Amino acid sequence: MAYRANILISSEAPGADAVQAAFLSKVQDLQLEDEVQVLATTALMGAATQGIEALVYPEGTRYVNLTPADAATIVEEHLYKGRPVQRLAYVEPKVTPLPPPNTKEVRVVLGNVGKINPFDIEDYIAEDGYMALAKVLTEMTPDQVVEEMKKSGLRGRGGAGFPAYMKWTLARNSPNKPKFLICNGDEGDPGAFMNRSVLEGDPHSVIEGMAIAAYVVGAEQGYFYVRAEYPIAIRTLRVAIEQAREYGFLGQNIFGSGFNFDLEIRMGAGAFVCGEETALMRSIEGKRGMPSTRPPFPAASGLWGKPSNINNVETYANTAKILLKGGEWFSSVGTEKSKGTKTFAIAGKVKRTGLIEVPLGLTLREVVYDVGGGILNDKKFKAVQTGGPMGGCIPEQFLDMPVDYESLASVGSIMGSGGFVIMDEDTCMVDIARFFMDFVQDESCGKCVPCRVGTRRMLEILNDICEGRGQPGDIERLEELGKSIMRGSLCGLGQGAPNPVLSTIKYFRHEYEAHIYEKKCPAKVCRALIEYKVNPETCIGCTRCARNCPVNAISGKPKEAHYIDPSICIRCGICSQVCPVNAISVE
Amino acid sequence: MSVAINEVSTEVALAPEHQVVLDEILNANKDRPGATMLVLTLVQERLGFVSPAMQTYIAKTLNVPLSHIYGVLTFYSSFRMSPIGRHKISICLGTACYVRGGPTLIDKFQQVLNVKMGETTPDNRFTLEICRCVGACSQAPVVMVDDDIIGQVKPQDVAKSLRKYE
Ligand SMILES: Cc1cc2nc3c(=O)[nH]c(=O)nc-3n(C[C@H](O)[C@H](O)[C@H](O)COP(=O)(O)O)c2cc1C
Ligand code: FES
């Protein structure tokens, strides 16, 4: 590593770009460009972030609540004069593990994230990095590794929850050669960002896990498939792979064991279906990402028709820890069938959004209220959406259900990759169903008819309902269509696509009925069914609404009550957001 | 197929500065398995688009039919065939952003820039797009300008947030 010091800035907090710019310009002012590297990353994020944060390495000083002026001070004092700025530092300026933001959290996969410098392999090694690989290659047979993985009970973290050891064994026993190993970093579920944080914050844990899996399977070449929307993750991985090669953890004859393994990165290009394993392999092959029927499963015939093992980022990230600490250690938390911890992305209408890692089996209520801090503005909880576009919406009555693969499936949803989007009373469930249907019909690759035509037809019906043209019988038509699409589709996309619609019909049928029979949107979201009005009594004539209206539908003189012209109004709701006196109501 | 390639290639010549980049990427990757996708993603990353002239050049060098290149480009949504404005604005419409006001931002951006989604402003300064989740859901609603992520965007701050992009 050529740089003397690295500054990592949490890139997502509002205003972070200004702070980053301030760091950069001060570094340039003091002519430190060749010694100090300024990097933006999302890996510092978590439920416990305090404003804009920066970590300065090699010391590991954590600075919080930064302004651009603070940034200049830090460069001048800490990096130029070598004096950490106590005033801005968090607790104590030395490498300390971040306290878990919530007592319910247990960090395994995220253990190193935000704590080590992802651009310096030495940091990872200092946390026992690559020890598991050394142990596996020098002391264990592939069968012993499989045995340990079996004890751990680790199941795939990318969706279906298939036991990792079983998949590895299938690929291992496949007679054909060569074999390939693939890491699925496509993370296409909108509302999920767990894999991203791991790739950006602790890339070596994934590389090490892949090398171990490759040893079991007998693969010499591995591929990372990462979506193009994650440029920082891709840059981080490029550096990490290069360093792992330099240190001999990738390449020929690793640890003198005669085992060879190397990795390449392949980028996605904005096709959701490429998260599906067979489509992903076509994409790596350089083709259109069309899925194919299984069997044959990748373990028998995958990439270029050769036996291949594909796992999610998080599945691999757990592997090294399991082999170092033992399968029993891993399985000591979790439920009977769902072992270990899992990362979840908590987003939507909760007070604390962010990334968490908790033992499987926590209840939804604990996730929403204890970890998420409850609903934003203390509104009423309506549902939690899990599993992305192929998942479902879980209503309040199941809040005390444990979060594990089987329980989620039993109420018509799925674990998926672990994105939880929380919805409150202001979310319209019909609109959400329409949103997901729009997504999947857009992303359907078009290969099979039920998915291509069926999702389109369902979307048309949902659009009609949301726009006030719903008819009696629409709900039944949606249910019937949904069931046949699930039965007839070729891949998991079509098989799961109707899920958001079916689950919202199941639990929120009354909302559909209100749209169809009363032409009303109870949550006041569907634009064709609502109207914005100014209350002339309350309006103080500040003109703010009129200035912010995107279509100039609001008229009125300063200091006089304003008026919204319903024929021009597009019901975007900006006026009610900007009104200082709550004079605008929705009906 | 070779006829079609020649026909297209005479239409618009490949800019020399683009050819330099293409040659660099092609030389490093053309013999790798699955080179098509790899080369196209790298070109998209470096140049921001893959023009018809570039497609022809890539097809020739990789010795694959132009239709294959075109097929791949049209399957994936993040490839572009023509250059975009100096800055790309992507409004996130992933689930988290959708429930926290993403759709409202679309209206606002269209008003502020006076273009529709997918279009570029006449001064070539901004191109407006929708994207699906950039993995910053905890900051919803999110707008990405080039590689910058702007979180918790409020409609009234839109105009101000764009000032620094020339
Ligand atoms: C439409 C569709 C999209 C998928 N997207 C992803 C994804 O983004 N990331 C992922 O790891 N798995 C995704 N999967 C699941 C993969 O096909 C596969 O099951 C998974 O990568 C296996 O890894 P695991 O056993 O470690 O979970 C998707 C499946 C389908 C049907
Ligand atoms: S949903 Fe917008 S960033 Fe994830």
mmCIF file with all atom_site columns, C-alpha atoms in Angstrom, chain A residues 228 234 238 264-269, chain B residues 18 21-22 24-30 32 34-50 54 58 73 78-79:
data_model
loop_
_atom_site.group_PDB
_atom_site.id
_atom_site.type_symbol
_atom_site.label_atom_id
_atom_site.label_alt_id
_atom_site.label_comp_id
_atom_site.label_asym_id
_atom_site.label_entity_id
_atom_site.label_seq_id
_atom_site.pdbx_PDB_ins_code
_atom_site.Cartn_x
_atom_site.Cartn_y
_atom_site.Cartn_z
_atom_site.occupancy
_atom_site.B_iso_or_equiv
_atom_site.pdbx_formal_charge
_atom_site.auth_seq_id
_atom_site.auth_comp_id
_atom_site.auth_asym_id
_atom_site.auth_atom_id
_atom_site.pdbx_PDB_model_num
ATOM 1  C CA . ALA A 1 228 ? -22.694 -2.057  -12.026 1.00 0.00 ? 228 ALA A CA 1
ATOM 2  C CA . ILE A 1 234 ? -16.143 -3.010  -7.556  1.00 0.00 ? 234 ILE A CA 1
ATOM 3  C CA . ARG A 1 238 ? -10.257 -4.943  -7.446  1.00 0.00 ? 238 ARG A CA 1
ATOM 4  C CA . GLU A 1 264 ? -12.054 -12.360 -11.621 1.00 0.00 ? 264 GLU A CA 1
ATOM 5  C CA . ILE A 1 265 ? -14.712 -9.670  -11.359 1.00 0.00 ? 265 ILE A CA 1
ATOM 6  C CA . ARG A 1 266 ? -17.543 -9.498  -13.839 1.00 0.00 ? 266 ARG A CA 1
ATOM 7  C CA . MET A 1 267 ? -19.972 -6.616  -13.808 1.00 0.00 ? 267 MET A CA 1
ATOM 8  C CA . GLY A 1 268 ? -23.706 -6.757  -14.270 1.00 0.00 ? 268 GLY A CA 1
ATOM 9  C CA . ALA A 1 269 ? -25.443 -4.131  -16.323 1.00 0.00 ? 269 ALA A CA 1
ATOM 10 C CA . HIS B 2 18  ? -12.440 6.316   -28.346 1.00 0.00 ? 18  HIS B CA 1
ATOM 11 C CA . VAL B 2 21  ? -9.705  3.251   -25.045 1.00 0.00 ? 21  VAL B CA 1
ATOM 12 C CA . LEU B 2 22  ? -11.317 0.404   -26.970 1.00 0.00 ? 22  LEU B CA 1
ATOM 13 C CA . GLU B 2 24  ? -6.706  -0.886  -24.461 1.00 0.00 ? 24  GLU B CA 1
ATOM 14 C CA . ILE B 2 25  ? -9.776  -2.726  -23.115 1.00 0.00 ? 25  ILE B CA 1
ATOM 15 C CA . LEU B 2 26  ? -9.918  -5.168  -26.008 1.00 0.00 ? 26  LEU B CA 1
ATOM 16 C CA . ASN B 2 27  ? -6.238  -6.064  -25.851 1.00 0.00 ? 27  ASN B CA 1
ATOM 17 C CA . ALA B 2 28  ? -6.461  -6.836  -22.160 1.00 0.00 ? 28  ALA B CA 1
ATOM 18 C CA . ASN B 2 29  ? -9.637  -8.879  -22.359 1.00 0.00 ? 29  ASN B CA 1
ATOM 19 C CA . LYS B 2 30  ? -10.360 -10.231 -25.812 1.00 0.00 ? 30  LYS B CA 1
ATOM 20 C CA . ARG B 2 32  ? -10.886 -14.103 -21.829 1.00 0.00 ? 32  ARG B CA 1
ATOM 21 C CA . GLY B 2 34  ? -17.144 -14.411 -21.991 1.00 0.00 ? 34  GLY B CA 1
ATOM 22 C CA . ALA B 2 35  ? -15.315 -11.386 -23.372 1.00 0.00 ? 35  ALA B CA 1
ATOM 23 C CA . THR B 2 36  ? -18.364 -9.685  -24.907 1.00 0.00 ? 36  THR B CA 1
ATOM 24 C CA . MET B 2 37  ? -20.035 -8.746  -21.663 1.00 0.00 ? 37  MET B CA 1
ATOM 25 C CA . LEU B 2 38  ? -16.738 -7.964  -19.984 1.00 0.00 ? 38  LEU B CA 1
ATOM 26 C CA . VAL B 2 39  ? -15.610 -5.601  -22.747 1.00 0.00 ? 39  VAL B CA 1
ATOM 27 C CA . LEU B 2 40  ? -18.984 -3.893  -23.016 1.00 0.00 ? 40  LEU B CA 1
ATOM 28 C CA . THR B 2 41  ? -19.266 -3.259  -19.273 1.00 0.00 ? 41  THR B CA 1
ATOM 29 C CA . LEU B 2 42  ? -15.737 -1.889  -19.176 1.00 0.00 ? 42  LEU B CA 1
ATOM 30 C CA . VAL B 2 43  ? -16.371 0.390   -22.154 1.00 0.00 ? 43  VAL B CA 1
ATOM 31 C CA . GLN B 2 44  ? -19.604 1.596   -20.582 1.00 0.00 ? 44  GLN B CA 1
ATOM 32 C CA . GLU B 2 45  ? -17.736 2.250   -17.319 1.00 0.00 ? 45  GLU B CA 1
ATOM 33 C CA . ARG B 2 46  ? -14.939 4.215   -19.023 1.00 0.00 ? 46  ARG B CA 1
ATOM 34 C CA . LEU B 2 47  ? -16.759 6.085   -21.786 1.00 0.00 ? 47  LEU B CA 1
ATOM 35 C CA . GLY B 2 48  ? -20.352 6.145   -20.576 1.00 0.00 ? 48  GLY B CA 1
ATOM 36 C CA . PHE B 2 49  ? -21.818 4.755   -23.798 1.00 0.00 ? 49  PHE B CA 1
ATOM 37 C CA . VAL B 2 50  ? -21.253 2.241   -26.590 1.00 0.00 ? 50  VAL B CA 1
ATOM 38 C CA . MET B 2 54  ? -17.826 1.212   -31.231 1.00 0.00 ? 54  MET B CA 1
ATOM 39 C CA . ILE B 2 58  ? -15.819 -4.481  -30.917 1.00 0.00 ? 58  ILE B CA 1
ATOM 40 C CA . LEU B 2 73  ? -26.547 -4.229  -25.284 1.00 0.00 ? 73  LEU B CA 1
ATOM 41 C CA . SER B 2 78  ? -27.601 0.225   -18.004 1.00 0.00 ? 78  SER B CA 1
ATOM 42 C CA . PHE B 2 79  ? -25.933 0.224   -21.432 1.00 0.00 ? 79  PHE B CA 1
#
